[in-house]
Short mmCIF file of C-alpha atoms in Angstrom, two decimals:
data_model
loop_
_atom_site.label_atom_id
_atom_site.label_comp_id
_atom_site.label_asym_id
_atom_site.label_seq_id
_atom_site.Cartn_x
_atom_site.Cartn_y
_atom_site.Cartn_z
CA MET B 1 37.95 -42.78 -17.08
CA ALA B 2 35.81 -45.09 -19.19
CA SER B 3 32.04 -44.87 -19.21
CA GLU B 4 30.61 -46.34 -16.02
CA LYS B 5 27.47 -48.36 -15.37
CA ALA B 6 25.28 -47.82 -12.28
CA GLY B 7 22.38 -50.05 -11.34
CA GLY B 8 22.64 -53.67 -12.34
CA GLU B 9 19.03 -54.73 -12.81
CA PRO B 10 19.26 -56.93 -15.94
CA HIS B 11 15.76 -56.23 -17.33
CA SER B 12 15.68 -52.45 -16.70
CA SER B 13 16.15 -50.05 -19.58
CA GLN B 14 19.06 -47.68 -19.17
CA VAL B 15 19.99 -44.17 -20.17
CA ARG B 16 23.35 -42.46 -20.34
CA ILE B 17 23.75 -39.38 -18.12
CA GLN B 18 26.46 -36.75 -17.80
CA LEU B 19 26.61 -35.30 -14.27
CA SER B 20 27.90 -31.80 -13.50
CA THR B 21 27.66 -29.09 -10.85
CA PHE B 22 28.57 -25.43 -10.44
CA GLN B 23 29.48 -26.00 -6.77
CA PRO B 24 33.25 -26.72 -6.73
CA ASP B 25 33.30 -28.36 -3.28
CA ILE B 26 31.04 -31.20 -4.50
CA ALA B 27 32.33 -31.47 -8.09
CA LEU B 28 33.15 -34.88 -9.55
CA PRO B 29 36.74 -35.64 -10.60
CA GLY B 30 37.61 -33.94 -13.86
CA ASN B 31 37.96 -37.18 -15.79
CA THR B 32 34.51 -38.52 -14.87
CA ALA B 33 32.79 -39.70 -18.06
CA SER B 34 29.10 -40.25 -18.75
CA ILE B 35 27.52 -43.20 -16.97
CA LEU B 36 24.69 -45.62 -17.65
CA VAL B 37 21.92 -45.75 -15.07
CA ASN B 38 18.55 -47.45 -14.85
CA THR B 39 15.67 -45.34 -16.09
CA THR B 40 13.81 -46.30 -12.89
CA PHE B 41 16.20 -44.08 -10.93
CA ARG B 42 14.77 -41.15 -9.01
CA ARG B 43 16.43 -38.47 -6.90
CA TYR B 44 17.44 -40.81 -4.07
CA ALA B 45 19.14 -43.33 -6.33
CA LEU B 46 20.91 -40.59 -8.28
CA SER B 47 22.12 -39.10 -4.98
CA SER B 48 23.59 -42.50 -4.08
CA VAL B 49 25.42 -42.59 -7.43
CA VAL B 50 26.98 -39.16 -6.89
CA ASN B 51 27.96 -39.97 -3.29
CA THR B 52 29.56 -43.23 -4.44
CA ILE B 53 31.66 -41.47 -7.07
CA LEU B 54 32.65 -38.76 -4.58
CA ASP B 55 33.42 -41.48 -2.02
CA ASN B 56 31.65 -39.50 0.69
CA ALA B 57 31.91 -41.03 4.14
CA LYS B 58 28.73 -39.19 5.11
CA PRO B 59 26.30 -39.09 2.16
CA ILE B 60 24.95 -35.71 1.07
CA PRO B 61 21.36 -35.30 -0.17
CA PHE B 62 21.27 -33.84 -3.69
CA ASP B 63 18.69 -32.41 -6.05
CA PHE B 64 18.96 -32.85 -9.82
CA LEU B 65 18.07 -30.48 -12.65
CA ILE B 66 17.50 -31.27 -16.32
CA ASN B 67 17.23 -28.22 -18.59
CA GLY B 68 17.00 -25.99 -15.52
CA VAL B 69 14.06 -27.82 -13.91
CA PHE B 70 14.18 -30.08 -10.85
CA LEU B 71 13.67 -33.79 -11.51
CA ARG B 72 10.60 -34.86 -9.51
CA THR B 73 9.89 -38.16 -11.28
CA SER B 74 11.83 -41.23 -12.39
CA LEU B 75 14.13 -40.81 -15.40
CA ASP B 76 11.78 -43.03 -17.40
CA GLU B 77 8.80 -40.77 -16.65
CA TYR B 78 10.85 -37.71 -17.55
CA LEU B 79 11.90 -39.22 -20.89
CA THR B 80 8.30 -40.18 -21.69
CA GLN B 81 6.83 -36.79 -20.70
CA HIS B 82 9.32 -34.90 -22.86
CA GLY B 83 9.42 -37.34 -25.80
CA ILE B 84 13.14 -38.02 -25.38
CA SER B 85 14.75 -41.25 -26.55
CA SER B 86 16.64 -43.37 -24.03
CA GLU B 87 19.49 -43.32 -26.56
CA THR B 88 20.02 -39.64 -25.74
CA THR B 89 22.68 -38.62 -23.21
CA LEU B 90 21.00 -36.54 -20.50
CA ASN B 91 23.00 -33.64 -19.08
CA ILE B 92 22.04 -33.50 -15.40
CA GLU B 93 23.12 -30.80 -12.97
CA TYR B 94 23.22 -31.68 -9.28
CA VAL B 95 23.07 -29.33 -6.29
CA ARG B 96 22.86 -29.72 -2.53
CA ALA B 97 19.26 -30.34 -1.56
CA ALA B 98 17.51 -27.66 0.44
CA ILE B 99 16.95 -28.69 4.05
CA PRO B 100 13.44 -28.43 5.56
CA PRO B 101 13.28 -25.39 7.89
CA ILE B 102 12.78 -26.33 11.54
CA HIS B 103 11.41 -24.10 14.30
CA LEU B 104 14.13 -22.39 16.34
CA ALA B 105 12.42 -19.68 18.39
CA SER B 106 9.37 -17.46 18.80
CA PHE B 107 9.32 -13.93 20.23
CA GLU B 108 6.14 -12.99 22.12
CA HIS B 109 4.34 -9.66 21.56
CA ASP B 110 1.32 -7.99 23.14
CA ASP B 111 -0.58 -7.64 19.85
CA TRP B 112 -0.55 -8.77 16.24
CA VAL B 113 2.85 -8.43 14.55
CA SER B 114 2.54 -6.73 11.17
CA SER B 115 6.11 -6.48 9.87
CA VAL B 116 9.63 -7.87 10.35
CA ASP B 117 13.04 -6.91 9.01
CA VAL B 118 16.65 -7.90 9.72
CA LEU B 119 19.81 -5.84 10.11
CA SER B 120 22.13 -7.97 8.02
CA PRO B 121 25.88 -8.40 8.56
CA SER B 122 26.55 -9.27 4.94
CA PRO B 123 25.18 -8.68 1.44
CA THR B 124 22.66 -11.11 -0.02
CA ILE B 125 21.70 -12.27 -3.49
CA GLY B 126 20.42 -9.22 -5.34
CA ASP B 127 21.39 -6.85 -2.51
CA HIS B 128 23.57 -4.28 -4.21
CA ASP B 129 23.27 -1.80 -1.32
CA ASN B 130 25.36 -3.16 1.55
CA SER B 131 24.88 -0.08 3.68
CA ARG B 132 22.48 -1.92 6.02
CA ALA B 133 25.26 -4.20 7.24
CA ALA B 134 25.80 -4.86 10.93
CA ASP B 135 28.49 -6.49 13.02
CA PRO B 136 28.20 -10.27 12.36
CA GLU B 137 27.81 -10.91 16.08
CA HIS B 138 25.06 -8.33 16.40
CA GLU B 139 22.28 -9.36 14.03
CA ARG B 140 19.11 -7.51 14.97
CA ILE B 141 15.47 -8.30 14.22
CA LEU B 142 13.00 -5.44 13.87
CA SER B 143 9.30 -6.05 14.53
CA ALA B 144 6.34 -3.72 14.14
CA SER B 145 3.09 -4.34 15.95
CA TYR B 146 -0.57 -3.37 15.96
CA ASP B 147 0.05 -1.94 19.45
CA GLY B 148 1.82 0.97 17.72
CA LEU B 149 5.33 0.04 18.90
CA LEU B 150 8.58 -1.01 17.26
CA ARG B 151 10.82 -3.54 18.97
CA ILE B 152 14.39 -4.52 18.20
CA TRP B 153 15.52 -7.98 19.29
CA ASN B 154 18.74 -9.92 19.39
CA THR B 155 18.76 -13.54 18.24
CA SER B 156 18.47 -14.72 21.86
CA SER B 157 14.93 -13.21 22.02
CA ALA B 158 15.97 -10.30 24.25
CA ILE B 159 14.50 -6.87 23.48
CA ILE B 160 17.27 -4.34 22.78
CA ALA B 161 15.04 -1.29 22.29
CA THR B 162 11.35 -0.32 22.13
CA SER B 163 9.95 2.78 20.47
CA PRO B 164 8.06 5.31 22.59
CA GLY B 165 4.31 5.73 22.47
CA VAL B 166 2.37 8.72 21.16
CA GLU B 167 3.56 11.05 23.94
CA GLY B 168 7.17 10.33 23.00
CA GLY B 169 6.69 10.96 19.29
CA GLY B 170 5.52 7.48 18.32
CA HIS B 171 2.76 6.36 16.00
CA GLU B 172 -0.83 7.18 16.93
CA SER B 173 -2.15 3.82 15.74
CA SER B 174 -1.13 0.41 14.40
CA ILE B 175 2.18 0.17 12.54
CA LYS B 176 1.94 -1.64 9.20
CA SER B 177 5.55 -1.63 7.92
CA ALA B 178 9.07 -1.11 9.30
CA LYS B 179 12.51 -1.28 7.69
CA PHE B 180 16.12 -0.82 8.74
CA VAL B 181 17.43 2.06 6.62
CA SER B 182 20.91 1.57 8.06
CA SER B 183 22.52 0.28 11.25
CA THR B 184 21.45 3.53 13.00
CA LYS B 185 18.23 4.51 11.23
CA ILE B 186 14.76 2.91 10.94
CA ALA B 187 11.69 3.85 8.93
CA SER B 188 8.13 2.89 9.92
CA SER B 189 4.62 3.61 8.66
CA GLY B 190 1.09 2.86 9.69
CA VAL B 191 -2.61 3.46 9.95
CA ASP B 192 -1.99 7.03 11.19
CA ARG B 193 -1.02 7.90 7.56
CA THR B 194 2.55 8.90 8.47
CA ILE B 195 6.07 7.65 7.92
CA LYS B 196 8.46 8.08 10.83
CA LEU B 197 12.24 8.02 10.82
CA TRP B 198 13.94 6.83 13.99
CA LYS B 199 17.48 7.08 15.31
CA TYR B 200 18.54 3.70 16.66
CA ALA B 201 21.36 3.17 19.15
CA ASP B 202 22.31 -0.38 20.11
CA ASN B 203 22.89 -1.40 23.69
CA THR B 204 26.36 -0.89 25.17
CA PRO B 205 28.03 -1.73 28.49
CA LEU B 206 26.96 1.76 29.58
CA GLY B 207 23.24 1.34 28.90
CA PRO B 208 20.38 -0.21 26.94
CA GLY B 209 19.53 0.47 23.31
CA SER B 210 17.20 3.30 22.28
CA LEU B 211 14.82 4.43 19.55
CA ASN B 212 14.17 8.16 19.18
CA SER B 213 11.83 9.78 16.66
CA GLN B 214 13.70 12.16 14.35
CA LEU B 215 11.34 13.00 11.50
CA THR B 216 7.67 12.53 10.57
CA LEU B 217 6.69 12.50 6.91
CA TYR B 218 3.21 13.63 5.84
CA GLY B 219 1.58 13.28 2.45
CA HIS B 220 -0.67 10.24 2.37
CA GLN B 221 -4.35 10.46 3.21
CA ALA B 222 -4.90 6.83 4.19
CA SER B 223 -2.98 3.99 5.83
CA VAL B 224 0.64 3.57 4.68
CA ASP B 225 0.95 -0.19 4.35
CA ASP B 226 4.41 -0.87 2.90
CA LEU B 227 7.84 0.74 2.67
CA ALA B 228 10.99 0.24 0.63
CA VAL B 229 14.27 1.95 1.54
CA HIS B 230 17.56 2.71 -0.21
CA GLU B 231 20.11 4.35 2.04
CA ASN B 232 22.76 5.31 -0.50
CA SER B 233 20.28 7.49 -2.39
CA ASN B 234 18.45 8.60 0.79
CA ARG B 235 15.18 7.54 -0.80
CA ILE B 236 12.06 5.86 0.58
CA LEU B 237 9.10 4.47 -1.35
CA SER B 238 5.69 4.06 0.29
CA ALA B 239 2.52 2.18 -0.65
CA SER B 240 -0.76 3.61 0.61
CA ALA B 241 -4.44 2.75 0.69
CA ASP B 242 -5.04 6.24 -0.80
CA HIS B 243 -4.04 4.70 -4.21
CA ASN B 244 -0.74 6.61 -4.30
CA VAL B 245 2.96 5.72 -4.22
CA GLY B 246 5.05 8.14 -2.18
CA LEU B 247 8.67 9.08 -2.92
CA TRP B 248 10.51 10.59 0.05
CA SER B 249 13.93 11.73 1.23
CA SER B 250 15.27 10.27 4.45
CA ARG B 251 17.33 13.45 4.92
CA LYS B 252 15.52 16.30 6.62
CA ALA B 253 17.53 18.92 4.72
CA ASP B 254 16.42 17.52 1.35
CA ALA B 255 12.75 16.98 2.19
CA PRO B 256 10.07 19.54 1.25
CA THR B 257 7.79 21.21 3.75
CA ALA B 258 4.90 19.07 4.95
CA PRO B 259 1.48 19.82 3.40
CA PHE B 260 -0.23 22.36 5.66
CA ASN B 261 -3.65 20.71 5.54
CA LEU B 262 -2.25 17.34 6.66
CA LEU B 263 -0.20 18.94 9.42
CA GLN B 264 -3.27 20.81 10.64
CA SER B 265 -5.32 17.58 10.64
CA ALA B 266 -2.61 15.70 12.55
CA SER B 267 -2.30 18.53 15.05
CA ALA B 268 -6.04 18.45 15.67
CA ARG B 269 -5.95 14.69 16.29
CA ARG B 270 -3.12 15.07 18.78
CA ALA B 271 -4.88 17.93 20.54
CA LYS B 272 -8.05 15.90 20.86
CA ARG B 273 -6.10 12.94 22.21
CA ARG B 274 -4.16 15.01 24.74
CA LYS B 275 -6.94 17.53 25.39
CA THR B 276 -4.36 20.27 25.00
CA GLU B 277 -3.22 22.43 22.12
CA SER B 278 -0.47 20.82 20.10
CA SER B 279 1.81 22.63 17.69
CA SER B 280 4.26 21.57 15.02
CA SER B 281 7.69 20.54 16.31
CA GLY B 282 9.53 21.47 13.11
CA ASN B 283 10.41 17.83 12.44
CA GLU B 284 7.67 17.32 9.86
CA ARG B 285 8.34 17.06 6.16
CA GLY B 286 6.47 16.22 2.96
CA PRO B 287 7.02 13.96 -0.06
CA LEU B 288 9.36 14.59 -2.97
CA SER B 289 6.42 13.45 -5.08
CA LEU B 290 3.24 11.38 -4.99
CA LEU B 291 2.99 8.99 -7.91
CA LYS B 292 -0.64 8.83 -9.05
CA SER B 293 -1.85 6.18 -11.48
CA HIS B 294 -3.24 3.25 -9.50
CA ALA B 295 -7.02 2.85 -9.35
CA GLY B 296 -6.98 0.97 -6.04
CA PRO B 297 -5.01 0.67 -2.78
CA VAL B 298 -1.27 0.20 -3.32
CA SER B 299 -0.14 -2.90 -1.44
CA GLY B 300 3.61 -3.11 -2.05
CA VAL B 301 6.65 -1.19 -3.34
CA ILE B 302 10.28 -2.04 -4.08
CA PHE B 303 13.28 -0.38 -5.66
CA ALA B 304 14.77 -2.15 -8.68
CA PRO B 305 17.63 -4.19 -7.13
CA THR B 306 20.29 -2.86 -9.52
CA ASP B 307 18.92 0.64 -10.16
CA PRO B 308 17.49 2.80 -7.35
CA THR B 309 16.11 5.26 -9.90
CA VAL B 310 13.49 2.65 -10.85
CA GLY B 311 10.61 1.59 -8.61
CA TYR B 312 7.85 -1.01 -8.82
CA SER B 313 4.43 -0.92 -7.19
CA ALA B 314 1.69 -3.55 -6.83
CA SER B 315 -1.96 -2.76 -6.26
CA TRP B 316 -5.42 -4.09 -5.56
CA ASP B 317 -6.28 -2.76 -9.05
CA HIS B 318 -4.56 -5.92 -10.48
CA SER B 319 -1.56 -3.99 -11.84
CA LEU B 320 2.21 -3.93 -11.47
CA LYS B 321 3.62 -0.52 -12.40
CA THR B 322 7.17 0.55 -13.22
CA TRP B 323 8.21 4.10 -12.29
CA ASP B 324 11.09 6.35 -13.29
CA LEU B 325 11.72 7.98 -9.93
CA PRO B 326 13.87 11.02 -10.86
CA THR B 327 11.08 12.24 -13.17
CA SER B 328 8.20 10.72 -11.15
CA SER B 329 6.83 9.29 -14.39
CA LEU B 330 5.06 6.03 -15.16
CA VAL B 331 7.10 3.79 -17.47
CA ASP B 332 4.99 0.66 -17.81
CA THR B 333 1.86 -1.09 -16.51
CA ARG B 334 1.38 -4.87 -16.41
CA MET B 335 -2.21 -5.97 -15.84
CA THR B 336 -3.05 -9.29 -14.20
CA SER B 337 -6.28 -11.12 -13.40
CA HIS B 338 -6.24 -10.63 -9.64
CA SER B 339 -5.50 -8.09 -6.90
CA LEU B 340 -1.77 -7.95 -6.10
CA LEU B 341 -0.97 -7.85 -2.39
CA SER B 342 2.85 -8.14 -2.16
CA LEU B 343 5.97 -8.22 -4.31
CA THR B 344 9.68 -9.00 -4.35
CA ALA B 345 12.35 -9.14 -7.06
CA LEU B 346 14.28 -12.04 -8.58
CA PRO B 347 16.86 -9.84 -10.31
CA GLU B 348 19.01 -12.51 -11.92
CA LEU B 349 15.91 -13.91 -13.61
CA ASN B 350 14.50 -10.47 -14.55
CA LEU B 351 11.28 -11.34 -12.72
CA ILE B 352 9.03 -9.74 -10.13
CA ALA B 353 7.13 -12.14 -7.85
CA THR B 354 3.69 -10.87 -6.80
CA GLY B 355 1.42 -12.38 -4.16
CA THR B 356 -2.26 -12.35 -5.07
CA SER B 357 -5.70 -12.40 -3.52
CA ALA B 358 -6.33 -15.56 -5.58
CA ARG B 359 -4.01 -17.57 -3.30
CA HIS B 360 -1.16 -17.96 -5.79
CA ILE B 361 2.07 -16.13 -6.68
CA THR B 362 2.45 -14.68 -10.16
CA LEU B 363 5.93 -14.21 -11.64
CA ILE B 364 5.97 -11.20 -13.96
CA ASP B 365 8.64 -10.04 -16.41
CA PRO B 366 8.49 -6.23 -16.00
CA ARG B 367 10.66 -5.46 -19.01
CA THR B 368 8.85 -3.57 -21.77
CA SER B 369 10.31 -6.07 -24.27
CA ALA B 370 8.52 -9.00 -22.59
CA HIS B 371 5.80 -10.52 -24.80
CA THR B 372 3.78 -12.10 -21.98
CA VAL B 373 2.78 -10.81 -18.54
CA THR B 374 2.86 -14.04 -16.54
CA SER B 375 6.06 -16.11 -16.74
CA MET B 376 5.06 -18.66 -14.10
CA THR B 377 2.43 -19.27 -11.42
CA LEU B 378 3.28 -20.73 -8.00
CA ARG B 379 0.34 -22.61 -6.47
CA GLY B 380 -0.25 -24.07 -3.03
CA HIS B 381 -1.54 -21.46 -0.58
CA THR B 382 -5.20 -21.58 0.42
CA ASN B 383 -5.62 -17.88 1.22
CA ALA B 384 -4.22 -14.49 0.19
CA VAL B 385 -0.42 -14.20 -0.23
CA VAL B 386 0.48 -10.98 1.58
CA SER B 387 4.26 -11.07 1.98
CA LEU B 388 7.27 -12.26 -0.06
CA ALA B 389 11.03 -12.31 0.52
CA PRO B 390 13.95 -13.58 -1.60
CA ASP B 391 16.36 -16.33 -0.57
CA PRO B 392 19.65 -14.59 0.34
CA SER B 393 21.64 -17.60 -0.92
CA SER B 394 19.89 -18.46 -4.19
CA PRO B 395 18.64 -16.38 -7.13
CA TYR B 396 15.85 -18.91 -7.73
CA ALA B 397 14.08 -19.15 -4.36
CA ILE B 398 11.60 -17.09 -2.35
CA VAL B 399 9.51 -17.48 0.79
CA SER B 400 5.88 -16.43 0.99
CA GLY B 401 3.58 -15.59 3.89
CA SER B 402 -0.17 -16.08 3.67
CA HIS B 403 -3.40 -15.53 5.54
CA ASP B 404 -3.75 -19.32 5.48
CA GLY B 405 -1.36 -19.34 8.44
CA THR B 406 1.66 -20.79 6.63
CA CYS B 407 4.87 -19.76 4.95
CA ARG B 408 5.98 -21.66 1.87
CA VAL B 409 9.44 -22.00 0.36
CA TRP B 410 9.56 -21.99 -3.44
CA ASP B 411 12.22 -22.60 -6.07
CA VAL B 412 11.20 -21.51 -9.56
CA ARG B 413 13.11 -24.51 -10.95
CA SER B 414 10.61 -26.81 -9.22
CA SER B 415 7.87 -26.56 -11.84
CA LYS B 416 5.83 -28.44 -14.40
CA THR B 417 4.01 -27.46 -17.57
CA GLU B 418 0.21 -27.43 -17.40
CA ARG B 419 -2.50 -26.23 -19.77
CA GLU B 420 -2.30 -22.66 -18.46
CA GLY B 421 1.51 -22.55 -18.58
CA SER B 422 4.41 -23.17 -16.23
CA VAL B 423 3.26 -23.94 -12.68
CA GLY B 424 5.51 -24.18 -9.62
CA GLN B 425 4.93 -26.14 -6.44
CA SER B 426 6.27 -25.27 -3.00
CA MET B 427 9.24 -27.22 -1.67
CA TYR B 428 8.44 -26.80 2.02
CA ILE B 429 5.56 -25.58 4.19
CA ILE B 430 6.21 -23.78 7.48
CA ASP B 431 3.31 -23.84 9.94
CA ARG B 432 2.90 -21.46 12.85
CA GLU B 433 4.37 -23.10 15.92
CA SER B 434 1.45 -21.76 17.96
CA SER B 435 -0.93 -23.85 15.81
CA ASN B 436 1.07 -27.03 16.30
CA LYS B 437 1.00 -26.88 20.09
CA ARG B 438 -2.72 -26.56 20.68
CA VAL B 439 -6.10 -26.99 19.08
CA ARG B 440 -7.41 -23.76 17.56
CA LYS B 441 -10.72 -22.44 18.84
CA GLN B 442 -13.51 -21.79 16.36
CA GLY B 443 -12.88 -18.52 14.55
CA GLU B 444 -9.32 -18.25 15.84
CA SER B 445 -6.77 -17.36 13.17
CA THR B 446 -3.02 -17.50 12.71
CA LYS B 447 -2.63 -15.33 9.62
CA VAL B 448 0.94 -14.58 8.55
CA PHE B 449 1.46 -10.87 7.84
CA SER B 450 5.17 -10.57 7.06
CA VAL B 451 8.25 -12.64 6.13
CA ALA B 452 11.98 -11.97 5.85
CA TRP B 453 14.88 -14.29 4.97
CA HIS B 454 18.38 -13.94 6.40
CA SER B 455 21.33 -16.12 5.46
CA GLU B 456 22.37 -16.79 9.06
CA ILE B 457 19.21 -16.31 11.14
CA GLY B 458 16.85 -18.10 8.75
CA ILE B 459 13.23 -17.39 7.78
CA ILE B 460 11.58 -14.84 10.07
CA SER B 461 7.79 -14.55 9.99
CA ALA B 462 5.20 -12.57 11.92
CA GLY B 463 1.50 -12.81 12.32
CA GLU B 464 -1.82 -12.75 14.04
CA ASP B 465 -0.62 -15.12 16.77
CA LYS B 466 1.33 -12.16 18.26
CA LYS B 467 4.68 -13.83 17.57
CA VAL B 468 7.81 -13.42 15.52
CA GLN B 469 8.80 -16.95 14.52
CA ILE B 470 12.23 -18.12 13.31
CA ASN B 471 12.74 -21.24 11.18
CA ARG B 472 16.01 -22.42 9.69
CA GLY B 473 17.13 -25.33 7.57
CA LYS B 474 19.44 -27.64 9.49
CA ARG B 475 22.22 -29.46 7.68
CA THR B 476 21.96 -33.25 7.78
CA GLU B 477 24.88 -35.64 7.74
CA THR B 478 23.02 -38.54 6.13
CA ILE B 479 21.06 -38.86 2.95
CA ASP B 480 17.30 -38.60 3.15
CA ALA B 481 14.84 -41.42 2.56
CA PRO B 482 13.78 -42.47 -0.96
CA SER B 483 11.09 -40.33 -2.59
#
């Protein structure tokens, strides 16, 4: 096919572009040559060009990348900003545009909701441990609350199972973190300084679902605020306000005896609560090791996505630390300028995203060969960023939850260069539905505490409004308006 011309404005300057995509279902015919387009073209006009060549009956909205960065200006502005001649042929990649997440449902709780997780039916980007898979028709949402209870929901907002209270082996205070270890096991932790392992049974025609406490892990001396799990290795990582990272076994037979002093303290608390003597049940165990190096509360932990023998921890002491777990040794420390409150991995980019007290997200290259600490900064939140989760369908995107009452969706390719380096801007903002329906009273807050992202369910968030909220991008059949 000969070179084509798009956009017939006689006095407009033009530039030659070569369009390509890695998505085979929207690829141009193999003989499509470069085309001339007006330099005034922006995303909308370029989308129209691609849809015309594809002869789409129902236009698809596209995004466009040049040198791995989204085009957010006209072609003329891009050429000027980067000092590129209009005689140059621009290689432009196009992809389906992300769809703004809309509110689907909210699940009511009796108290603040601190943590959410999803039992996934399929592996996600960067998820090399598919042991947490569930039946595709039985996705389950796990929520942890300040009322000390765990709840498991189906996607129709029905509660499948609720954990027992203190008398039934439950937590003595607020739960701060909860994770599905597998389709039949759950781990939770909280202000009572313990980690609990639960046996989960889904509902059947013969009866409702159930959660039964199996094991309590002692070792921390302050609130346990975050957990990471890896079922295939039977390992759990914990982040605590006592400045330590805990490494644990989820198998009772492999776990050491619980520290006597902590067991004695817990027994005394239970006795005081019940006004009766309380003794050990035999289902208490201790840590494989406590990793000591942080100088402040540890806010988040994760396993390296491709190597469960490596762990990362983020702390209020401004540091991200890398640990060799089999030897319980510190491998590397990356210092930043602010307290780190959350973290997640972008494994294909070799980056760790960390939420900060300074209202932004810092992307850190944890490799010892990296010459700089901060690879990119994502700006937009107006309060602390306390939770992060990766996009299950893209290696470039994450969602963040903040005390400003919003979640934001980010793509690291949506960035610009500023004086302090590469800066990313959020693609979409998700407000709490409870804030949209009524006027907030003075002093009333809707802080987001936790986010998760599931390929089918969508973005799940939890917060101070006592709700689990679900938002999902909805496919559109027509192209969006010019921007």
